[in-house]
PDB file of N, CA and C in Angstrom:
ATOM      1  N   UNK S   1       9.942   8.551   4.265  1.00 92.00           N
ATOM      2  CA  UNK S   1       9.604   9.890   3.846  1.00 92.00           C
ATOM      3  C   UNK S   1       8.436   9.815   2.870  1.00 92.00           C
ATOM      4  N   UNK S   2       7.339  10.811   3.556  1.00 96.00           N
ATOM      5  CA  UNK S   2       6.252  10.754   1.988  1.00 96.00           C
ATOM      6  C   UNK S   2       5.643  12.003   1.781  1.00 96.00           C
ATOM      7  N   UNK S   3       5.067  12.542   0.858  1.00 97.00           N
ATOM      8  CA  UNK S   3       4.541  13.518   0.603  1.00 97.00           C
ATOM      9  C   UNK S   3       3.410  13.492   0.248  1.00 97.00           C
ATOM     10  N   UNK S   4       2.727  14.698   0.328  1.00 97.00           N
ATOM     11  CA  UNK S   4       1.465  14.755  -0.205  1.00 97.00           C
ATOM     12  C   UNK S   4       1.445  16.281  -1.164  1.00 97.00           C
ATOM     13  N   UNK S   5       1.060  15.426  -2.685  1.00 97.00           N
ATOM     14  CA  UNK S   5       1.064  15.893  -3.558  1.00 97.00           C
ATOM     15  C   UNK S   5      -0.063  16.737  -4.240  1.00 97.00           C
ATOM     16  N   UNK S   6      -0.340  17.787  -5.151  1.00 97.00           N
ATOM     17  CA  UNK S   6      -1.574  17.943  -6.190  1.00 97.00           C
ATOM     18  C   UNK S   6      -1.403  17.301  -7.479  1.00 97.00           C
ATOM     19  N   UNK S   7      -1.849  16.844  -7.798  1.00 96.00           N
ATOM     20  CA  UNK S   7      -1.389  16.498  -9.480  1.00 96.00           C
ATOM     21  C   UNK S   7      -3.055  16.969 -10.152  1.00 96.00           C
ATOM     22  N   UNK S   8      -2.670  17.662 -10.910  1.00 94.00           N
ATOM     23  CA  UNK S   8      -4.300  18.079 -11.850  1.00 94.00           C
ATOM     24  C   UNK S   8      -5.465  18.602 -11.100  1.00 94.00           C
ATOM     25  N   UNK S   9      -5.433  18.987  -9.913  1.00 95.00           N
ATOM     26  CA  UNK S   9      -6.477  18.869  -8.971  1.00 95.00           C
ATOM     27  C   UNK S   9      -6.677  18.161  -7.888  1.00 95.00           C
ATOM     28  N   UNK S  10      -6.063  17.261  -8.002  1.00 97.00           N
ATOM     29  CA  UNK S  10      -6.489  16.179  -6.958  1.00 97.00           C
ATOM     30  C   UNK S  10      -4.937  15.645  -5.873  1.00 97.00           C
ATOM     31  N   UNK S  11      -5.363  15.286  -4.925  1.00 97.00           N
ATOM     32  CA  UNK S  11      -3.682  14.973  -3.914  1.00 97.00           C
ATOM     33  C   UNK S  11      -3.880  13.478  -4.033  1.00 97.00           C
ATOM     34  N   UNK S  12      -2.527  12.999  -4.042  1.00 97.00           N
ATOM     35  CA  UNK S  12      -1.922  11.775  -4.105  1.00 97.00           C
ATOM     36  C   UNK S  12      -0.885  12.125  -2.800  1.00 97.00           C
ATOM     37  N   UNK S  13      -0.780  10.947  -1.887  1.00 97.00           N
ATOM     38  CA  UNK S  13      -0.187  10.642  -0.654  1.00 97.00           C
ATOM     39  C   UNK S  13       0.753   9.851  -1.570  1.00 97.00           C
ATOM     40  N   UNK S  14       2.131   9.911  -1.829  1.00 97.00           N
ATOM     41  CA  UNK S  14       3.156   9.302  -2.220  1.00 97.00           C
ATOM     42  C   UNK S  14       4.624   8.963  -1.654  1.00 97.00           C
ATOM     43  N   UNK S  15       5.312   7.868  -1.558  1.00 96.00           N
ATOM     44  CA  UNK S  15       6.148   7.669  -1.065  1.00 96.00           C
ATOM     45  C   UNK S  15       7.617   7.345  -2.518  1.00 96.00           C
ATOM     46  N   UNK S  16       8.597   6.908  -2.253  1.00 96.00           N
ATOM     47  CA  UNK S  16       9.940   6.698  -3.625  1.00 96.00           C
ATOM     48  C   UNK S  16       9.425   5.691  -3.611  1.00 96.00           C
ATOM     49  N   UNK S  17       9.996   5.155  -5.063  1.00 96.00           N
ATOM     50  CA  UNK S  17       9.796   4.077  -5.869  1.00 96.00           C
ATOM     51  C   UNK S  17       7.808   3.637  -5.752  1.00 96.00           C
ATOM     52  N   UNK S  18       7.043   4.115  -5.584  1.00 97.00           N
ATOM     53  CA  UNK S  18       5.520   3.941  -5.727  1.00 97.00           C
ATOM     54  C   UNK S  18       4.920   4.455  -6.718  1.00 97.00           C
ATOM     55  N   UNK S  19       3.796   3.698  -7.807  1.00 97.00           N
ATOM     56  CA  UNK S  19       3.309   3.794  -8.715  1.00 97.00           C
ATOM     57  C   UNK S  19       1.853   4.545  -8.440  1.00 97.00           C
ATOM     58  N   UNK S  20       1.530   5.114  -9.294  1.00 97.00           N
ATOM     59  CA  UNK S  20       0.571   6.177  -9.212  1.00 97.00           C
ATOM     60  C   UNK S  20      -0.480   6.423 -10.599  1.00 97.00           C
ATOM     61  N   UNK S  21      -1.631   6.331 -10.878  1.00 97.00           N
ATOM     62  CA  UNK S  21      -2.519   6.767 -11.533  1.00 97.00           C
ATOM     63  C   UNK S  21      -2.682   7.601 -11.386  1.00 97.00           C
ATOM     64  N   UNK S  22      -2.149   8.917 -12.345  1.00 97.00           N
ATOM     65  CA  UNK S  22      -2.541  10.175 -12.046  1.00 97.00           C
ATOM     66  C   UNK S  22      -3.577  10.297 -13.180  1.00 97.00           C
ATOM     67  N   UNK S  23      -4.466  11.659 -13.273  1.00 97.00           N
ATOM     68  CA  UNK S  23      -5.108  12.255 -14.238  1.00 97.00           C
ATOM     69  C   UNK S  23      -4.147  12.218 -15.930  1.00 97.00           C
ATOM     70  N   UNK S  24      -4.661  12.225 -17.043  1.00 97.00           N
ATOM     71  CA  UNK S  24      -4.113  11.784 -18.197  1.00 97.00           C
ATOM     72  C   UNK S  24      -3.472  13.306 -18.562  1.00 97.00           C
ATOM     73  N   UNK S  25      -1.884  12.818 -18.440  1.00 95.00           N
ATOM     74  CA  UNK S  25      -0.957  14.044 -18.673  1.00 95.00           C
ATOM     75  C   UNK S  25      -0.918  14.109 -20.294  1.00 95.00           C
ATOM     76  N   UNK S  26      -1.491  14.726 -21.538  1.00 93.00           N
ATOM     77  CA  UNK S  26      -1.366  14.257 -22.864  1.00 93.00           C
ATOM     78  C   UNK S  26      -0.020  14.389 -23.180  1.00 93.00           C
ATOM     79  N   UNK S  27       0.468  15.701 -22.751  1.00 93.00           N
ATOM     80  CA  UNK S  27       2.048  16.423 -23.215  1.00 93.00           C
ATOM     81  C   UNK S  27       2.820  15.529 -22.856  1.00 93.00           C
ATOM     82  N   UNK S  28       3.174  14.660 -21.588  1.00 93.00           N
ATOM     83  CA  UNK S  28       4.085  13.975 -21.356  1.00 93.00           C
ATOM     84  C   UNK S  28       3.913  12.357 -22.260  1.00 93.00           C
ATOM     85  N   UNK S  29       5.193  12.181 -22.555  1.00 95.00           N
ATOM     86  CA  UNK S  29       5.503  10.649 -23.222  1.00 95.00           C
ATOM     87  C   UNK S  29       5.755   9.953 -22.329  1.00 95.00           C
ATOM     88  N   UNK S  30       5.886   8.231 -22.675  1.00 95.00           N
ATOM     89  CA  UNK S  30       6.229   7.478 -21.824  1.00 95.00           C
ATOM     90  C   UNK S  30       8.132   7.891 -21.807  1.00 95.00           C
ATOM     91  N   UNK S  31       8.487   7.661 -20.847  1.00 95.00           N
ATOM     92  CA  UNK S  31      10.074   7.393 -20.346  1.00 95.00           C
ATOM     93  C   UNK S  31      10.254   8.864 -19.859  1.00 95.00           C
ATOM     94  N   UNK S  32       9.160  10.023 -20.458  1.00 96.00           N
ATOM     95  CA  UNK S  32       9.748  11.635 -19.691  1.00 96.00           C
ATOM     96  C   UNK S  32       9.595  11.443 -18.220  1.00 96.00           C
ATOM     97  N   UNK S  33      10.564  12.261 -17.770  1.00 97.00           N
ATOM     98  CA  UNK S  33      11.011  12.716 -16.178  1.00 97.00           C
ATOM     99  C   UNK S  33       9.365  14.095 -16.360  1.00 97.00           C
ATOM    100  N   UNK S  34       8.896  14.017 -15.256  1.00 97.00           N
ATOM    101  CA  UNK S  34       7.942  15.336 -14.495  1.00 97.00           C
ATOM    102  C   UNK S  34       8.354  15.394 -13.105  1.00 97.00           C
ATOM    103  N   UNK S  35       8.280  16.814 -12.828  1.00 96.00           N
ATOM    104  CA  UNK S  35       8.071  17.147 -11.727  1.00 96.00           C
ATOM    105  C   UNK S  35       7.268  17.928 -11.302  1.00 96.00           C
ATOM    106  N   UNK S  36       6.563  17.669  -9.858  1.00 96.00           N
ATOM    107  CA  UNK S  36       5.372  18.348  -9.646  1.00 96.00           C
ATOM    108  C   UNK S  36       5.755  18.964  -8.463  1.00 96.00           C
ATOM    109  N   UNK S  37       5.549  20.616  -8.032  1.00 94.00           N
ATOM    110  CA  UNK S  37       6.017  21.162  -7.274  1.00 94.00           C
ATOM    111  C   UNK S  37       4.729  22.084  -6.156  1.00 94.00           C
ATOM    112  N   UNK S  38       3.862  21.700  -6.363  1.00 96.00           N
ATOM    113  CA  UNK S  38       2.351  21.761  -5.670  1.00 96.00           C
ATOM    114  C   UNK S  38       2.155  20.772  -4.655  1.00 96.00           C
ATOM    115  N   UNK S  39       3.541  20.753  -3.703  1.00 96.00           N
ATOM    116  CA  UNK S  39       3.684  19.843  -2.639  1.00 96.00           C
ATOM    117  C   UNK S  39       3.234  20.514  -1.329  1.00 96.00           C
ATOM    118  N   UNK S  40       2.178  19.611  -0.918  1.00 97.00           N
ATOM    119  CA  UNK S  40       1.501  20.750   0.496  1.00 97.00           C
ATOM    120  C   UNK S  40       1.807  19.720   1.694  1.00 97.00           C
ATOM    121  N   UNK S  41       2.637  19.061   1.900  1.00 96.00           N
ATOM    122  CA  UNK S  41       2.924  18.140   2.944  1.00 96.00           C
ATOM    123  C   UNK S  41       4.043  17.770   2.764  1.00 96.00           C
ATOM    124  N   UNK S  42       5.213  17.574   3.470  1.00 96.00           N
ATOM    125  CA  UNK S  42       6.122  16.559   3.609  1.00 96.00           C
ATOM    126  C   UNK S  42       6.577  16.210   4.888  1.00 96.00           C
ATOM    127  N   UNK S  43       6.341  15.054   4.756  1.00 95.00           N
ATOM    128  CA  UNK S  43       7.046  14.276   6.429  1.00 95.00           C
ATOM    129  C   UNK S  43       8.322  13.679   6.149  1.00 95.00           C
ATOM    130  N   UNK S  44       9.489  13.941   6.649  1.00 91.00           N
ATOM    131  CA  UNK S  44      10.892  13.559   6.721  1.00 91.00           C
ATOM    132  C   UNK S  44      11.405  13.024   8.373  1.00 91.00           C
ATOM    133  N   UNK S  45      10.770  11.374   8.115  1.00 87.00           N
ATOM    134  CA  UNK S  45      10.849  10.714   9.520  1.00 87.00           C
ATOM    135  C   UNK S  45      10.479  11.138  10.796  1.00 87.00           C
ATOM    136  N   UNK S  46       9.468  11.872  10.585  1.00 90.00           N
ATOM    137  CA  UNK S  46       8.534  12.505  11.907  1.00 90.00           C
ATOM    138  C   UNK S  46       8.764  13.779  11.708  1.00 90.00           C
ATOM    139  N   UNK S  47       9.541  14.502  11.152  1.00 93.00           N
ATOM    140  CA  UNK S  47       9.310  16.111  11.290  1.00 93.00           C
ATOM    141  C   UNK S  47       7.964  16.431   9.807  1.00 93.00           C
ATOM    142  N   UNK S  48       7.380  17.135  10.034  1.00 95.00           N
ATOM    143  CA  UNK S  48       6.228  17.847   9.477  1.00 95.00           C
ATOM    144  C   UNK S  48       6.227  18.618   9.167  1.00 95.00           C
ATOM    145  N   UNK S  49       5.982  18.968   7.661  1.00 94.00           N
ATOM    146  CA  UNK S  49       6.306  20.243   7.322  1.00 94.00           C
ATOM    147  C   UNK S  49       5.129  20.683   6.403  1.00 94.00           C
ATOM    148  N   UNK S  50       4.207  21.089   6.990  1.00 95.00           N
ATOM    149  CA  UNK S  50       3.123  21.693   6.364  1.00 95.00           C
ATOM    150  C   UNK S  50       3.178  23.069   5.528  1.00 95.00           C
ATOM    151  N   UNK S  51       2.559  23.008   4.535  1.00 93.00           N
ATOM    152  CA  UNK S  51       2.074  24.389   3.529  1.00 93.00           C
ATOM    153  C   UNK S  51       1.195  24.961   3.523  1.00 93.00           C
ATOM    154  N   UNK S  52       1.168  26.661   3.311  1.00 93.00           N
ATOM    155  CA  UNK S  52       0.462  27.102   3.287  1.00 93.00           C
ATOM    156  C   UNK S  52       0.450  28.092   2.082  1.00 93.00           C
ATOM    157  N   UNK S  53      -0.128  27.686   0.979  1.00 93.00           N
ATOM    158  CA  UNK S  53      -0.626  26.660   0.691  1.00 93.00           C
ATOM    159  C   UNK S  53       0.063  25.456   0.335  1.00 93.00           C
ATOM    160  N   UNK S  54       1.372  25.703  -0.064  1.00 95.00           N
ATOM    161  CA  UNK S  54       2.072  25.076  -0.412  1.00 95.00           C
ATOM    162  C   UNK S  54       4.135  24.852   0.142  1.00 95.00           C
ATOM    163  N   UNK S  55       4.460  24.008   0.261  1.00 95.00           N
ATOM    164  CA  UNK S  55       5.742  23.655   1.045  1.00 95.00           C
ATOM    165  C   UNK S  55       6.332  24.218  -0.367  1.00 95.00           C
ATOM    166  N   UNK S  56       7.088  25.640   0.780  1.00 94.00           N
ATOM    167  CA  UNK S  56       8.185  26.157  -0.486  1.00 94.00           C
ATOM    168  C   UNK S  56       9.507  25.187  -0.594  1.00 94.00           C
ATOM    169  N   UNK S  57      10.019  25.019  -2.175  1.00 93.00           N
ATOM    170  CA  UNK S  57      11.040  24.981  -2.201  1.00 93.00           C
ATOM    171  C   UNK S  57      11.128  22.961  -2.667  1.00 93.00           C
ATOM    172  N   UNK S  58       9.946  22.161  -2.118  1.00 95.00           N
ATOM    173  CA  UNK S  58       9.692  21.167  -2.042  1.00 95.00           C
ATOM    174  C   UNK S  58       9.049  21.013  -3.526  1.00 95.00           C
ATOM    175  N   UNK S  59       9.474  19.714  -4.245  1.00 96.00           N
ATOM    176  CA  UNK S  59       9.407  19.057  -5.842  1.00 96.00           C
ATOM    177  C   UNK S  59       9.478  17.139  -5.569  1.00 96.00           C
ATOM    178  N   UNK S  60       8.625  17.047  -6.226  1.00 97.00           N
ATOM    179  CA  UNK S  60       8.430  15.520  -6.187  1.00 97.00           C
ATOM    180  C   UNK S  60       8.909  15.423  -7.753  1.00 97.00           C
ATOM    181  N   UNK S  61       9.656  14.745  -8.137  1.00 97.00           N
ATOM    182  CA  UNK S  61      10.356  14.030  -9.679  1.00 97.00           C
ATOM    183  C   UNK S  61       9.529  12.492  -9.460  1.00 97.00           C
ATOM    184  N   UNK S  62       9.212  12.741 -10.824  1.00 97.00           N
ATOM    185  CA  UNK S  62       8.821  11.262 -11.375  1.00 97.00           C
ATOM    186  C   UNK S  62       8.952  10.928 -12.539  1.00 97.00           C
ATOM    187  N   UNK S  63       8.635   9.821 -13.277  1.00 97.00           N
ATOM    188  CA  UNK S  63       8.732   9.497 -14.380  1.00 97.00           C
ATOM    189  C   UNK S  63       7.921   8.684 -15.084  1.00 97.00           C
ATOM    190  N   UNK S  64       6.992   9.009 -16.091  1.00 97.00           N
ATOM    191  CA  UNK S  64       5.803   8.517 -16.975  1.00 97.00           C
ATOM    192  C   UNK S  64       6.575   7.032 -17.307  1.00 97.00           C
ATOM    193  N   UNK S  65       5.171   6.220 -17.245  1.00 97.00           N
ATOM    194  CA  UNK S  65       5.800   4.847 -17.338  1.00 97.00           C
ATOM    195  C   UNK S  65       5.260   4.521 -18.385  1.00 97.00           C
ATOM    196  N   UNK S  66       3.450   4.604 -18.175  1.00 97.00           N
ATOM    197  CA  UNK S  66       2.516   4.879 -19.695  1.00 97.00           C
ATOM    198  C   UNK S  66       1.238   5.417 -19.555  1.00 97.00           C
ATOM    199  N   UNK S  67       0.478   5.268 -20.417  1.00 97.00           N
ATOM    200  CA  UNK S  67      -0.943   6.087 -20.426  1.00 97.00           C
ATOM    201  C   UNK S  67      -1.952   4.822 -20.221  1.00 97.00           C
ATOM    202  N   UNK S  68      -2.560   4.994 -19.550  1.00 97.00           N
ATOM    203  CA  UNK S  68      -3.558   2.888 -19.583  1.00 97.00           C
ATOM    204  C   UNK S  68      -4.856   4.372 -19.661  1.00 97.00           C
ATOM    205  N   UNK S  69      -6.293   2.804 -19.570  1.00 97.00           N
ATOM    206  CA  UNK S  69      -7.215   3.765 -19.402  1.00 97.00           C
ATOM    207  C   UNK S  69      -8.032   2.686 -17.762  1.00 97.00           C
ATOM    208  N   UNK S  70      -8.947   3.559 -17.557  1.00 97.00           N
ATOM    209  CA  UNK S  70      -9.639   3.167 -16.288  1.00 97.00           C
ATOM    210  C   UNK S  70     -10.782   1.886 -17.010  1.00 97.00           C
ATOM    211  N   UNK S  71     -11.695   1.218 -15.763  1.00 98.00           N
ATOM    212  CA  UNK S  71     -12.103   0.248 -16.115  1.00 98.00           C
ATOM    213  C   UNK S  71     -13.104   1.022 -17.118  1.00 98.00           C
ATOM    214  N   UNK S  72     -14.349   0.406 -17.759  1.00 98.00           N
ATOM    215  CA  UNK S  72     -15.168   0.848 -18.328  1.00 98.00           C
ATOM    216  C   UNK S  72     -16.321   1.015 -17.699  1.00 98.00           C
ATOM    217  N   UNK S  73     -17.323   2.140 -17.340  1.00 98.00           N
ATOM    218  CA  UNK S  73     -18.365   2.856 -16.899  1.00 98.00           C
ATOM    219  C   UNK S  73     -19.468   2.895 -18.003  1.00 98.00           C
ATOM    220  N   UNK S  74     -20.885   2.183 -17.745  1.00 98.00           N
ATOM    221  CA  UNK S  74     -21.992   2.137 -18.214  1.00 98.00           C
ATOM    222  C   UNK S  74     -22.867   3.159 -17.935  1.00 98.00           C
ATOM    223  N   UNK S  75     -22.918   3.930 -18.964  1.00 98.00           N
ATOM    224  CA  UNK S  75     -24.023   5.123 -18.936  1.00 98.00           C
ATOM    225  C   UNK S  75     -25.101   4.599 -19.488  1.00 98.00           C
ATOM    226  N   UNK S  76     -26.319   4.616 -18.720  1.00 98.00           N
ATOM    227  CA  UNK S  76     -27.775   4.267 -19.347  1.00 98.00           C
ATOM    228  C   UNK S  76     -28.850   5.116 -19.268  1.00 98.00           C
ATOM    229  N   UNK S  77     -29.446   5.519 -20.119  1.00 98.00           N
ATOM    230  CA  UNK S  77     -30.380   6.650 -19.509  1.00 98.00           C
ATOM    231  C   UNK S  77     -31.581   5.553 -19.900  1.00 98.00           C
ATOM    232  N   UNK S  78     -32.841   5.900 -19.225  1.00 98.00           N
ATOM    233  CA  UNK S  78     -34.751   5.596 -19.234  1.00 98.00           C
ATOM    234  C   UNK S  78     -35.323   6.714 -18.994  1.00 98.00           C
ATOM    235  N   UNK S  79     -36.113   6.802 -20.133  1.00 98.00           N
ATOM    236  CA  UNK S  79     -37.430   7.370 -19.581  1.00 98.00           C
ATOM    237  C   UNK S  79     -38.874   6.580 -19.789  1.00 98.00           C
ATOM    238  N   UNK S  80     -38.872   5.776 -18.715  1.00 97.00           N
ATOM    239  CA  UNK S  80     -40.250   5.377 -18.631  1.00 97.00           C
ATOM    240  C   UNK S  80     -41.514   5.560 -19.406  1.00 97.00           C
ATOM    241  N   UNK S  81     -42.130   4.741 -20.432  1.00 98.00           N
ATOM    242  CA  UNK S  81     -43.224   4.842 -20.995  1.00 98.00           C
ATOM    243  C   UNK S  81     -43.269   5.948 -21.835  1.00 98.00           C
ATOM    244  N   UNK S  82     -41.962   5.925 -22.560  1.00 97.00           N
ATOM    245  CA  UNK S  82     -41.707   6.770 -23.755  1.00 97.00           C
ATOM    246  C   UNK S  82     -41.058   5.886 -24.815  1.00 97.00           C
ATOM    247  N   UNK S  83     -40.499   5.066 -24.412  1.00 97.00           N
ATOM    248  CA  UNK S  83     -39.342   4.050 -25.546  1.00 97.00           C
ATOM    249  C   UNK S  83     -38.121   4.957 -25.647  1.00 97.00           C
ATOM    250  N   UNK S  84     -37.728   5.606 -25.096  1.00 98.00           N
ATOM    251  CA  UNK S  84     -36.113   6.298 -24.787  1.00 98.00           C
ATOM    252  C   UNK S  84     -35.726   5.272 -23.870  1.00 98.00           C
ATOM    253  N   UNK S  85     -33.925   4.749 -24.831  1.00 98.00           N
ATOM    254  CA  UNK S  85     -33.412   3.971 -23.851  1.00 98.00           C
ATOM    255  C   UNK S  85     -31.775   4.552 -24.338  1.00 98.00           C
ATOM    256  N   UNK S  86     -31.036   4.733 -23.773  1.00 98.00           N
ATOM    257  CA  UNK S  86     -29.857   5.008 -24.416  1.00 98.00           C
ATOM    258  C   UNK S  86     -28.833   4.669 -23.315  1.00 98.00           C
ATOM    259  N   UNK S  87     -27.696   3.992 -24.141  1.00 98.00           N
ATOM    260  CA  UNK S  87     -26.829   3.003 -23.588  1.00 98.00           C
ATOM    261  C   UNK S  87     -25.317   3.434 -23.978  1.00 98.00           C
ATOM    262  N   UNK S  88     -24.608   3.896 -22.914  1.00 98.00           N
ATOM    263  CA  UNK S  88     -22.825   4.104 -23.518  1.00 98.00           C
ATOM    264  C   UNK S  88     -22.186   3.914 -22.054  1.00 98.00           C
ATOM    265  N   UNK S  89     -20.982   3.484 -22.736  1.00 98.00           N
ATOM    266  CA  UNK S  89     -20.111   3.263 -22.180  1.00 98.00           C
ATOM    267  C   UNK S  89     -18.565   4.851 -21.880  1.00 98.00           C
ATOM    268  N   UNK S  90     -17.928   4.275 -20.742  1.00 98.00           N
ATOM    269  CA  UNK S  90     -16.949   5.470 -20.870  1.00 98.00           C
ATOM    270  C   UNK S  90     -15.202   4.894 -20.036  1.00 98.00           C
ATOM    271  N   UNK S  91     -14.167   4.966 -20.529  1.00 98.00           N
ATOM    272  CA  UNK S  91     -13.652   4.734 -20.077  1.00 98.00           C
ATOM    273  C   UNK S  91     -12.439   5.697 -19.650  1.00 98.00           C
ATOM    274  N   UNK S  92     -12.057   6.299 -18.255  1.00 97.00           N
ATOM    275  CA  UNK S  92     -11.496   7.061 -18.525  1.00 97.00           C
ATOM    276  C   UNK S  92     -10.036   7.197 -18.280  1.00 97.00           C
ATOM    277  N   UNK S  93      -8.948   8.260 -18.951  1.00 97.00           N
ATOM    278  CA  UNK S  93      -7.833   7.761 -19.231  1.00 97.00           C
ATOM    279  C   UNK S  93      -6.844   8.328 -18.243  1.00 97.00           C
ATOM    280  N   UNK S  94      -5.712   7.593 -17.890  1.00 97.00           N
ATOM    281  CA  UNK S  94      -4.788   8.046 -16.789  1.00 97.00           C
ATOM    282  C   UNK S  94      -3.079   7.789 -17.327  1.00 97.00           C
ATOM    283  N   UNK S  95      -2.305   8.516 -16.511  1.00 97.00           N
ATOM    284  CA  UNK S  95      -0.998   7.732 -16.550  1.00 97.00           C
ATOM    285  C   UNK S  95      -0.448   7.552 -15.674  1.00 97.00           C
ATOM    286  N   UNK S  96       0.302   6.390 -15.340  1.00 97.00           N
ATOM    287  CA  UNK S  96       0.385   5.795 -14.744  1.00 97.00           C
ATOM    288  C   UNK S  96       2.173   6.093 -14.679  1.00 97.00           C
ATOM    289  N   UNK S  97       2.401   6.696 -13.686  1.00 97.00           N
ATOM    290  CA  UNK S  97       3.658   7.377 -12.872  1.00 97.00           C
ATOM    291  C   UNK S  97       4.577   6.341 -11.703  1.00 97.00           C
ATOM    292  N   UNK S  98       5.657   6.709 -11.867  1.00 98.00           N
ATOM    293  CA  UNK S  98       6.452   5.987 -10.984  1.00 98.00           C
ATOM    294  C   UNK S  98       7.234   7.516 -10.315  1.00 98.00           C
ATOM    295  N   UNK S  99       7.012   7.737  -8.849  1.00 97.00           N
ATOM    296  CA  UNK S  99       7.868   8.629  -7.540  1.00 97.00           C
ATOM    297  C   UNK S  99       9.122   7.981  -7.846  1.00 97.00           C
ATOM    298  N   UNK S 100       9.981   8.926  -8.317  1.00 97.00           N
ATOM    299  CA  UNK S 100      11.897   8.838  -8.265  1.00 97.00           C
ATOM    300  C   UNK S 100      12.324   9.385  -7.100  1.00 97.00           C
ATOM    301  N   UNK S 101      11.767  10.592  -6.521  1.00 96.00           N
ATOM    302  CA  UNK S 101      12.327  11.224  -5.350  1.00 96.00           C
ATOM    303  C   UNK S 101      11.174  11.987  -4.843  1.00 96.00           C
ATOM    304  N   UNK S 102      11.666  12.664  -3.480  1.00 95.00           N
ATOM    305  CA  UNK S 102      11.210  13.659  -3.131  1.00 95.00           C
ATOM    306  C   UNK S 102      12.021  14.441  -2.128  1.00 95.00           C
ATOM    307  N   UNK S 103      12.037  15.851  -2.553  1.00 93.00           N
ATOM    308  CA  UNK S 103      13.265  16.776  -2.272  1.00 93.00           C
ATOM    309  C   UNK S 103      12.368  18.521  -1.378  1.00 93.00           C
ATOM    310  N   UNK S 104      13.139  18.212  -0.268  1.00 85.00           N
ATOM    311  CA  UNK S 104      12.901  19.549   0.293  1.00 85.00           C
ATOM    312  C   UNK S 104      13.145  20.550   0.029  1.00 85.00           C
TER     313      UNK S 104
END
């Protein structure tokens, strides 16, 4: 059985017990239970159950494991034959979710 989820904007294809980088939830702590109910897909061993927009009634439970951050991203700007050089870095932050269930 797997679903396909929104979390923050974006869909995650998820199955039970699978770990997940979602977008950085601030409100949630590590060990809280979430559930996300912006489920627009679920397949239950070949039956299909599509949303429009969304599969009523359908909730994915999970549970915050922790907050990590993404690798680090080099921002550099040039402008040519001026002496502007400017150099940063960015790293950006996620948490990192564990699928407990998923319920029709």
């Amino acid at each position: 059985m797997y679903a396909i989820v929104e979390i923050a904007g974006k869909q995650f294809k998820v199955t039970q017990d699978q770990y997940i980088y979602a977008p950085l939830m601030k409100d949630a702590e590590a060990g809280a239970s979430v559930e996300f109910d912006k489920v627009l897909l679920v397949d239950a061993d070949g039956q299909v159950e599509i949303g429009a927009p969304v599969v009523e009634g359908a909730k994915v439970s999970a549970e915050v494991v922790e907050h990590v951050k993404g690798n680090k991203v080099i921002v550099f700007k040039k402008k040519r034959r001026k002496g502007y050089k400017v150099k940063n870095g960015h790293r950006q932050g996620f948490t990192k979710v564990v699928i407990k269930g998923i319920s029709k």
